[in-house]
Amino acid sequence: MNNKNGLFITVTTLLILCSAVLPAEAALPENFDISKNYYSVYGGPDLNATLVGDNQFSRGDTATLNINMMNKGEISGFKSEKDADIGNYADEMLQQSEMQYEAQATTAVGILATLKSDNPDIKVKSEPQEAGTLKQGKESSNPTKFTIEINKDTPAGIYPLTLDLSYQYQNNVQVGGDDFDSVTGLVTNKEVGIWYENKTQTQTINIEVKKEPYFEVTNVTGDLYPDEGGMLYVTYKNTGEETAKDATVRVSASDPFSTTDDQAYLGTLKSGDSEVAVFDMDVDETATPKPYSLSSEIFYEDSDGHDQTSDTIKINTEVLEGKNSLPGFELVTGITMALAAFFVMFRRKKQH
């Protein structure tokens, strides 16, 4: 590239793809002449990730985790590999230039963040996310986002997630050139070779599934017939860890069901307690005999005195075959009608 001083600089970037920092004796990139290397630097990037916001979630949640990153890297020291020739101005300028380049060894380039869960109850739905480049002492301008799903049956507790941060960093720099311009004090044919390596840092991000009431239907009884309906008895159990106070359940009746009695009071349910709710259900006369599912939800007060509403709780029930279509019904009806007719005729004869 030609600048206003007529300076020509060639920058060669040498990328070494490896999964971790290689030892000092590792093979050098092609065209990297170690004999022209003035310094070796010790240190590099050090990424620190933190979860922004609350880390507490409810079982059954789909949540977005916002992860912020900061580069706390530092250079711990330099090692002189080659001294500049005294009086050789080009050599002295190259040595100073390399020192400036070496100071960039703490920059994490092209960060790729991958979040993983080893627990089947916690699923990471997001693919690896690009998080840009971070210089020393800098913080990410925007959080890196990951979506997780928490199984509705997940026990309360702390769950560690693994965050892998992969990036490239500057492992070494080599400068070269021999044309020194005494007027500008610059090496006009300076070449810069930058040797990058890959590195992965692993960190744990903890999330917590909160202790709270959780409700399940453990039993459903009741005979429901078309055009008649009946009483539906539903047993609710608090399988969570906390007490639900003043709990009331409401059922949502949908076709072919209807009711004017859609709520039932359950009272206070401690962890492990069960209570039966009774609903008077009407069934449409055209209802098809088969299994059906009704939705319900429970309103309660939590241990902090806050009003809460449960997730939707399914009630699996069934509409039975109509009584008028039961086997033998026509025969019984016919016999009953025949007996009634005989009784009427018998009374008429007796009156005569």
GROMACS .gro file of C-alpha atoms in nm:
model
  352
    1MET     CA    1   0.000   0.000   0.000
    2ASN     CA    2   0.139   0.343  -0.093
    3ASN     CA    3   0.099   0.619   0.168
    4LYS     CA    4   0.171   0.993   0.142
    5ASN     CA    5   0.534   0.940   0.242
    6GLY     CA    6   0.585   0.693  -0.038
    7LEU     CA    7   0.616   0.410   0.217
    8PHE     CA    8   0.549   0.057   0.094
    9ILE     CA    9   0.443  -0.192   0.364
   10THR     CA   10   0.347  -0.554   0.300
   11VAL     CA   11   0.152  -0.726   0.580
   12THR     CA   12   0.139  -1.104   0.567
   13THR     CA   13  -0.107  -1.280   0.798
   14LEU     CA   14  -0.014  -1.637   0.882
   15LEU     CA   15  -0.298  -1.843   1.027
   16ILE     CA   16  -0.232  -2.164   1.216
   17LEU     CA   17  -0.550  -2.365   1.282
   18CYS     CA   18  -0.520  -2.560   1.606
   19SER     CA   19  -0.747  -2.622   1.903
   20ALA     CA   20  -0.518  -2.490   2.173
   21VAL     CA   21  -0.208  -2.279   2.226
   22LEU     CA   22   0.093  -2.462   2.081
   23PRO     CA   23   0.419  -2.481   2.277
   24ALA     CA   24   0.708  -2.258   2.176
   25GLU     CA   25   0.879  -2.540   1.989
   26ALA     CA   26   0.577  -2.602   1.762
   27ALA     CA   27   0.627  -2.585   1.387
   28LEU     CA   28   0.642  -2.232   1.253
   29PRO     CA   29   0.427  -2.113   0.964
   30GLU     CA   30   0.579  -2.125   0.621
   31ASN     CA   31   0.783  -1.813   0.540
   32PHE     CA   32   0.809  -1.722   0.910
   33ASP     CA   33   1.183  -1.669   0.959
   34ILE     CA   34   1.253  -1.705   1.330
   35SER     CA   35   1.600  -1.564   1.276
   36LYS     CA   36   1.441  -1.227   1.198
   37ASN     CA   37   1.214  -1.236   1.505
   38TYR     CA   38   1.311  -0.979   1.767
   39TYR     CA   39   1.070  -1.072   2.049
   40SER     CA   40   0.850  -1.347   2.187
   41VAL     CA   41   0.559  -1.234   2.399
   42TYR     CA   42   0.398  -1.414   2.694
   43GLY     CA   43   0.031  -1.375   2.777
   44GLY     CA   44  -0.278  -1.325   2.564
   45PRO     CA   45  -0.655  -1.278   2.579
   46ASP     CA   46  -0.856  -1.390   2.882
   47LEU     CA   47  -1.232  -1.382   2.825
   48ASN     CA   48  -1.472  -1.364   3.116
   49ALA     CA   49  -1.844  -1.427   3.051
   50THR     CA   50  -2.129  -1.327   3.281
   51LEU     CA   51  -2.505  -1.381   3.261
   52VAL     CA   52  -2.691  -1.051   3.243
   53GLY     CA   53  -3.014  -1.036   3.443
   54ASP     CA   54  -3.193  -1.291   3.659
   55ASN     CA   55  -3.070  -1.651   3.641
   56GLN     CA   56  -3.387  -1.795   3.801
   57PHE     CA   57  -3.649  -1.959   3.583
   58SER     CA   58  -3.962  -2.170   3.623
   59ARG     CA   59  -3.995  -2.528   3.506
   60GLY     CA   60  -4.154  -2.533   3.162
   61ASP     CA   61  -4.003  -2.195   3.065
   62THR     CA   62  -3.852  -2.107   2.730
   63ALA     CA   63  -3.601  -1.835   2.815
   64THR     CA   64  -3.335  -1.619   2.650
   65LEU     CA   65  -2.997  -1.596   2.821
   66ASN     CA   66  -2.802  -1.273   2.766
   67ILE     CA   67  -2.430  -1.333   2.810
   68ASN     CA   68  -2.184  -1.047   2.834
   69MET     CA   69  -1.809  -1.085   2.774
   70MET     CA   70  -1.503  -0.891   2.887
   71ASN     CA   71  -1.142  -0.939   2.782
   72LYS     CA   72  -0.920  -0.933   3.091
   73GLY     CA   73  -0.613  -1.048   2.900
   74GLU     CA   74  -0.266  -0.920   2.976
   75ILE     CA   75   0.091  -0.948   2.859
   76SER     CA   76   0.301  -1.101   3.134
   77GLY     CA   77   0.637  -1.048   2.967
   78PHE     CA   78   0.861  -1.031   2.660
   79LYS     CA   79   1.162  -1.233   2.565
   80SER     CA   80   1.428  -1.083   2.341
   81GLU     CA   81   1.508  -1.324   2.059
   82LYS     CA   82   1.740  -1.100   1.853
   83ASP     CA   83   1.912  -0.769   1.915
   84ALA     CA   84   1.914  -0.498   1.654
   85ASP     CA   85   2.250  -0.419   1.499
   86ILE     CA   86   2.377  -0.101   1.657
   87GLY     CA   87   2.406   0.171   1.392
   88ASN     CA   88   2.180  -0.018   1.153
   89TYR     CA   89   1.890   0.225   1.149
   90ALA     CA   90   1.662  -0.007   0.951
   91ASP     CA   91   1.721  -0.286   1.203
   92GLU     CA   92   1.656  -0.058   1.499
   93MET     CA   93   1.332   0.073   1.346
   94LEU     CA   94   1.212  -0.282   1.273
   95GLN     CA   95   1.280  -0.384   1.633
   96GLN     CA   96   1.073  -0.094   1.766
   97SER     CA   97   0.796  -0.169   1.517
   98GLU     CA   98   0.777  -0.534   1.621
   99MET     CA   99   0.742  -0.434   1.986
  100GLN     CA  100   0.437  -0.225   1.894
  101TYR     CA  101   0.279  -0.514   1.705
  102GLU     CA  102   0.351  -0.761   1.986
  103ALA     CA  103   0.142  -0.547   2.222
  104GLN     CA  104  -0.167  -0.656   2.028
  105ALA     CA  105  -0.130  -1.015   2.148
  106THR     CA  106  -0.411  -0.970   2.401
  107THR     CA  107  -0.684  -0.915   2.138
  108ALA     CA  108  -0.936  -1.200   2.092
  109VAL     CA  109  -1.026  -1.213   1.724
  110GLY     CA  110  -1.346  -1.366   1.580
  111ILE     CA  111  -1.502  -1.502   1.900
  112LEU     CA  112  -1.743  -1.794   1.850
  113ALA     CA  113  -1.958  -1.876   2.155
  114THR     CA  114  -2.115  -2.222   2.197
  115LEU     CA  115  -2.352  -2.302   2.485
  116LYS     CA  116  -2.410  -2.667   2.582
  117SER     CA  117  -2.618  -2.855   2.839
  118ASP     CA  118  -2.538  -3.202   2.968
  119ASN     CA  119  -2.877  -3.235   3.138
  120PRO     CA  120  -3.167  -3.361   2.920
  121ASP     CA  121  -3.412  -3.143   3.115
  122ILE     CA  122  -3.235  -2.826   2.995
  123LYS     CA  123  -3.209  -2.790   2.616
  124VAL     CA  124  -3.008  -2.524   2.434
  125LYS     CA  125  -3.200  -2.433   2.118
  126SER     CA  126  -2.951  -2.182   1.972
  127GLU     CA  127  -2.665  -2.260   1.738
  128PRO     CA  128  -2.312  -2.123   1.809
  129GLN     CA  129  -2.313  -1.743   1.810
  130GLU     CA  130  -2.055  -1.502   1.667
  131ALA     CA  131  -1.943  -1.250   1.928
  132GLY     CA  132  -1.696  -1.034   1.733
  133THR     CA  133  -1.350  -0.920   1.841
  134LEU     CA  134  -1.252  -0.792   2.186
  135LYS     CA  135  -0.943  -0.591   2.268
  136GLN     CA  136  -0.780  -0.597   2.611
  137GLY     CA  137  -0.994  -0.431   2.879
  138LYS     CA  138  -1.297  -0.403   2.650
  139GLU     CA  139  -1.649  -0.532   2.709
  140SER     CA  140  -1.885  -0.664   2.442
  141SER     CA  141  -2.112  -0.388   2.311
  142ASN     CA  142  -2.412  -0.624   2.290
  143PRO     CA  143  -2.483  -0.944   2.484
  144THR     CA  144  -2.464  -1.279   2.308
  145LYS     CA  145  -2.808  -1.445   2.320
  146PHE     CA  146  -2.898  -1.811   2.365
  147THR     CA  147  -3.247  -1.965   2.389
  148ILE     CA  148  -3.302  -2.252   2.633
  149GLU     CA  149  -3.602  -2.475   2.708
  150ILE     CA  150  -3.665  -2.611   3.056
  151ASN     CA  151  -3.865  -2.933   3.078
  152LYS     CA  152  -4.189  -2.898   3.273
  153ASP     CA  153  -4.087  -3.191   3.495
  154THR     CA  154  -3.745  -3.049   3.583
  155PRO     CA  155  -3.672  -3.064   3.959
  156ALA     CA  156  -3.581  -2.737   4.129
  157GLY     CA  157  -3.208  -2.675   4.165
  158ILE     CA  158  -2.891  -2.532   4.010
  159TYR     CA  159  -2.804  -2.643   3.657
  160PRO     CA  160  -2.459  -2.572   3.506
  161LEU     CA  161  -2.432  -2.492   3.136
  162THR     CA  162  -2.099  -2.510   2.950
  163LEU     CA  163  -1.992  -2.206   2.748
  164ASP     CA  164  -1.707  -2.257   2.500
  165LEU     CA  165  -1.542  -1.940   2.368
  166SER     CA  166  -1.325  -2.007   2.063
  167TYR     CA  167  -1.117  -1.734   1.902
  168GLN     CA  168  -0.784  -1.651   1.738
  169TYR     CA  169  -0.509  -1.452   1.897
  170GLN     CA  170  -0.176  -1.314   1.781
  171ASN     CA  171   0.094  -1.562   1.884
  172ASN     CA  172   0.393  -1.394   1.728
  173VAL     CA  173   0.499  -1.118   1.490
  174GLN     CA  174   0.792  -1.093   1.252
  175VAL     CA  175   0.897  -0.775   1.072
  176GLY     CA  176   1.148  -0.739   0.792
  177GLY     CA  177   1.289  -0.488   0.546
  178ASP     CA  178   1.617  -0.316   0.468
  179ASP     CA  179   1.545   0.008   0.280
  180PHE     CA  180   1.576   0.291   0.530
  181ASP     CA  181   1.464   0.643   0.437
  182SER     CA  182   1.678   0.882   0.642
  183VAL     CA  183   1.445   1.172   0.564
  184THR     CA  184   1.128   1.011   0.703
  185GLY     CA  185   1.305   0.772   0.943
  186LEU     CA  186   1.101   0.483   0.804
  187VAL     CA  187   1.176   0.147   0.650
  188THR     CA  188   1.015   0.178   0.309
  189ASN     CA  189   0.993  -0.193   0.226
  190LYS     CA  190   0.880  -0.314   0.568
  191GLU     CA  191   0.704  -0.652   0.576
  192VAL     CA  192   0.499  -0.773   0.870
  193GLY     CA  193   0.418  -1.139   0.928
  194ILE     CA  194   0.154  -1.211   1.195
  195TRP     CA  195   0.119  -1.564   1.329
  196TYR     CA  196  -0.228  -1.641   1.468
  197GLU     CA  197  -0.333  -1.944   1.666
  198ASN     CA  198  -0.670  -2.073   1.784
  199LYS     CA  199  -0.767  -2.097   2.147
  200THR     CA  200  -1.080  -2.213   2.333
  201GLN     CA  201  -1.176  -2.108   2.684
  202THR     CA  202  -1.446  -2.297   2.871
  203GLN     CA  203  -1.664  -2.142   3.138
  204THR     CA  204  -1.966  -2.251   3.342
  205ILE     CA  205  -2.291  -2.052   3.336
  206ASN     CA  206  -2.529  -2.153   3.617
  207ILE     CA  207  -2.906  -2.122   3.594
  208GLU     CA  208  -3.157  -2.202   3.866
  209VAL     CA  209  -3.496  -2.369   3.837
  210LYS     CA  210  -3.701  -2.210   4.113
  211LYS     CA  211  -3.877  -2.389   4.395
  212GLU     CA  212  -4.249  -2.330   4.348
  213PRO     CA  213  -4.582  -2.513   4.346
  214TYR     CA  214  -4.645  -2.737   4.048
  215PHE     CA  215  -4.970  -2.916   3.975
  216GLU     CA  216  -5.058  -3.241   3.805
  217VAL     CA  217  -5.385  -3.427   3.750
  218THR     CA  218  -5.348  -3.770   3.908
  219ASN     CA  219  -5.700  -3.910   3.868
  220VAL     CA  220  -6.021  -3.838   3.674
  221THR     CA  221  -6.356  -4.011   3.733
  222GLY     CA  222  -6.715  -3.950   3.629
  223ASP     CA  223  -6.956  -4.087   3.367
  224LEU     CA  224  -7.040  -3.835   3.095
  225TYR     CA  225  -7.314  -3.916   2.840
  226PRO     CA  226  -7.437  -3.723   2.534
  227ASP     CA  227  -7.735  -3.497   2.611
  228GLU     CA  228  -7.694  -3.571   2.982
  229GLY     CA  229  -7.346  -3.487   3.106
  230GLY     CA  230  -7.263  -3.573   3.461
  231MET     CA  231  -7.032  -3.498   3.751
  232LEU     CA  232  -6.658  -3.486   3.677
  233TYR     CA  233  -6.420  -3.558   3.967
  234VAL     CA  234  -6.061  -3.439   3.910
  235THR     CA  235  -5.777  -3.498   4.158
  236TYR     CA  236  -5.503  -3.232   4.159
  237LYS     CA  237  -5.168  -3.290   4.330
  238ASN     CA  238  -4.904  -3.031   4.418
  239THR     CA  239  -4.584  -3.203   4.302
  240GLY     CA  240  -4.375  -2.887   4.346
  241GLU     CA  241  -4.159  -2.784   4.640
  242GLU     CA  242  -4.358  -2.488   4.777
  243THR     CA  243  -4.707  -2.443   4.927
  244ALA     CA  244  -4.995  -2.300   4.724
  245LYS     CA  245  -5.236  -2.101   4.940
  246ASP     CA  246  -5.607  -2.043   4.867
  247ALA     CA  247  -5.591  -2.242   4.546
  248THR     CA  248  -5.889  -2.230   4.308
  249VAL     CA  249  -5.911  -2.428   3.986
  250ARG     CA  250  -6.102  -2.321   3.677
  251VAL     CA  251  -6.189  -2.552   3.391
  252SER     CA  252  -6.231  -2.428   3.034
  253ALA     CA  253  -6.525  -2.608   2.877
  254SER     CA  254  -6.508  -2.644   2.500
  255ASP     CA  255  -6.725  -2.829   2.249
  256PRO     CA  256  -6.896  -3.068   2.318
  257PHE     CA  257  -6.886  -2.966   2.686
  258SER     CA  258  -7.046  -2.674   2.866
  259THR     CA  259  -7.093  -2.586   3.230
  260THR     CA  260  -7.214  -2.316   3.463
  261ASP     CA  261  -6.996  -2.466   3.735
  262ASP     CA  262  -6.645  -2.407   3.603
  263GLN     CA  263  -6.460  -2.333   3.931
  264ALA     CA  264  -6.376  -2.537   4.239
  265TYR     CA  265  -6.195  -2.436   4.558
  266LEU     CA  266  -5.895  -2.651   4.650
  267GLY     CA  267  -5.773  -2.462   4.956
  268THR     CA  268  -5.410  -2.472   5.071
  269LEU     CA  269  -5.198  -2.741   4.904
  270LYS     CA  270  -4.861  -2.817   5.058
  271SER     CA  271  -4.596  -3.005   4.864
  272GLY     CA  272  -4.732  -3.357   4.802
  273ASP     CA  273  -5.093  -3.268   4.894
  274SER     CA  274  -5.388  -3.369   4.673
  275GLU     CA  275  -5.743  -3.234   4.651
  276VAL     CA  276  -6.048  -3.333   4.444
  277ALA     CA  277  -6.231  -3.073   4.234
  278VAL     CA  278  -6.590  -3.147   4.127
  279PHE     CA  279  -6.742  -3.000   3.810
  280ASP     CA  280  -7.101  -3.041   3.688
  281MET     CA  281  -7.057  -3.086   3.313
  282ASP     CA  282  -7.316  -3.077   3.036
  283VAL     CA  283  -7.253  -3.273   2.715
  284ASP     CA  284  -7.404  -3.187   2.377
  285GLU     CA  285  -7.652  -3.442   2.244
  286THR     CA  286  -7.449  -3.477   1.921
  287ALA     CA  287  -7.123  -3.551   2.103
  288THR     CA  288  -6.925  -3.839   1.957
  289PRO     CA  289  -6.835  -4.103   2.216
  290LYS     CA  290  -6.453  -4.086   2.246
  291PRO     CA  291  -6.174  -3.951   2.469
  292TYR     CA  292  -6.153  -3.573   2.511
  293SER     CA  293  -5.912  -3.329   2.676
  294LEU     CA  294  -6.017  -3.028   2.880
  295SER     CA  295  -5.792  -2.742   2.992
  296SER     CA  296  -5.773  -2.609   3.344
  297GLU     CA  297  -5.557  -2.368   3.543
  298ILE     CA  298  -5.505  -2.303   3.912
  299PHE     CA  299  -5.498  -1.960   4.077
  300TYR     CA  300  -5.308  -1.944   4.406
  301GLU     CA  301  -5.098  -1.733   4.642
  302ASP     CA  302  -4.727  -1.816   4.663
  303SER     CA  303  -4.503  -1.815   4.970
  304ASP     CA  304  -4.424  -1.445   4.917
  305GLY     CA  305  -4.792  -1.351   4.911
  306HIS     CA  306  -4.804  -1.290   4.537
  307ASP     CA  307  -5.094  -1.405   4.321
  308GLN     CA  308  -4.988  -1.665   4.066
  309THR     CA  309  -5.146  -1.866   3.785
  310SER     CA  310  -5.031  -2.214   3.695
  311ASP     CA  311  -4.952  -2.341   3.349
  312THR     CA  312  -5.239  -2.506   3.165
  313ILE     CA  313  -5.320  -2.845   3.317
  314LYS     CA  314  -5.490  -3.100   3.092
  315ILE     CA  315  -5.785  -3.313   3.209
  316ASN     CA  316  -5.825  -3.632   3.007
  317THR     CA  317  -6.182  -3.760   3.016
  318GLU     CA  318  -6.425  -3.948   2.792
  319VAL     CA  319  -6.777  -3.920   2.657
  320LEU     CA  320  -6.946  -4.259   2.691
  321GLU     CA  321  -7.187  -4.427   2.456
  322GLY     CA  322  -7.536  -4.277   2.496
  323LYS     CA  323  -7.769  -4.475   2.719
  324ASN     CA  324  -8.029  -4.490   2.440
  325SER     CA  325  -7.784  -4.676   2.221
  326LEU     CA  326  -7.662  -4.931   2.474
  327PRO     CA  327  -7.693  -5.300   2.366
  328GLY     CA  328  -8.035  -5.446   2.461
  329PHE     CA  329  -8.190  -5.105   2.516
  330GLU     CA  330  -8.438  -5.147   2.228
  331LEU     CA  331  -8.543  -5.491   2.357
  332VAL     CA  332  -8.600  -5.362   2.708
  333THR     CA  333  -8.792  -5.065   2.574
  334GLY     CA  334  -9.008  -5.292   2.357
  335ILE     CA  335  -9.089  -5.526   2.645
  336THR     CA  336  -9.175  -5.229   2.866
  337MET     CA  337  -9.410  -5.085   2.606
  338ALA     CA  338  -9.576  -5.423   2.546
  339LEU     CA  339  -9.636  -5.473   2.915
  340ALA     CA  340  -9.784  -5.126   2.943
  341ALA     CA  341 -10.022  -5.195   2.650
  342PHE     CA  342 -10.125  -5.530   2.802
  343PHE     CA  343 -10.193  -5.363   3.135
  344VAL     CA  344 -10.417  -5.101   2.970
  345MET     CA  345 -10.614  -5.364   2.779
  346PHE     CA  346 -10.651  -5.578   3.093
  347ARG     CA  347 -10.795  -5.284   3.287
  348ARG     CA  348 -11.043  -5.206   3.011
  349LYS     CA  349 -11.175  -5.565   3.006
  350LYS     CA  350 -11.203  -5.573   3.380
  351GLN     CA  351 -11.410  -5.252   3.376
  352HIS     CA  352 -11.654  -5.414   3.131
   0.00000   0.00000   0.00000
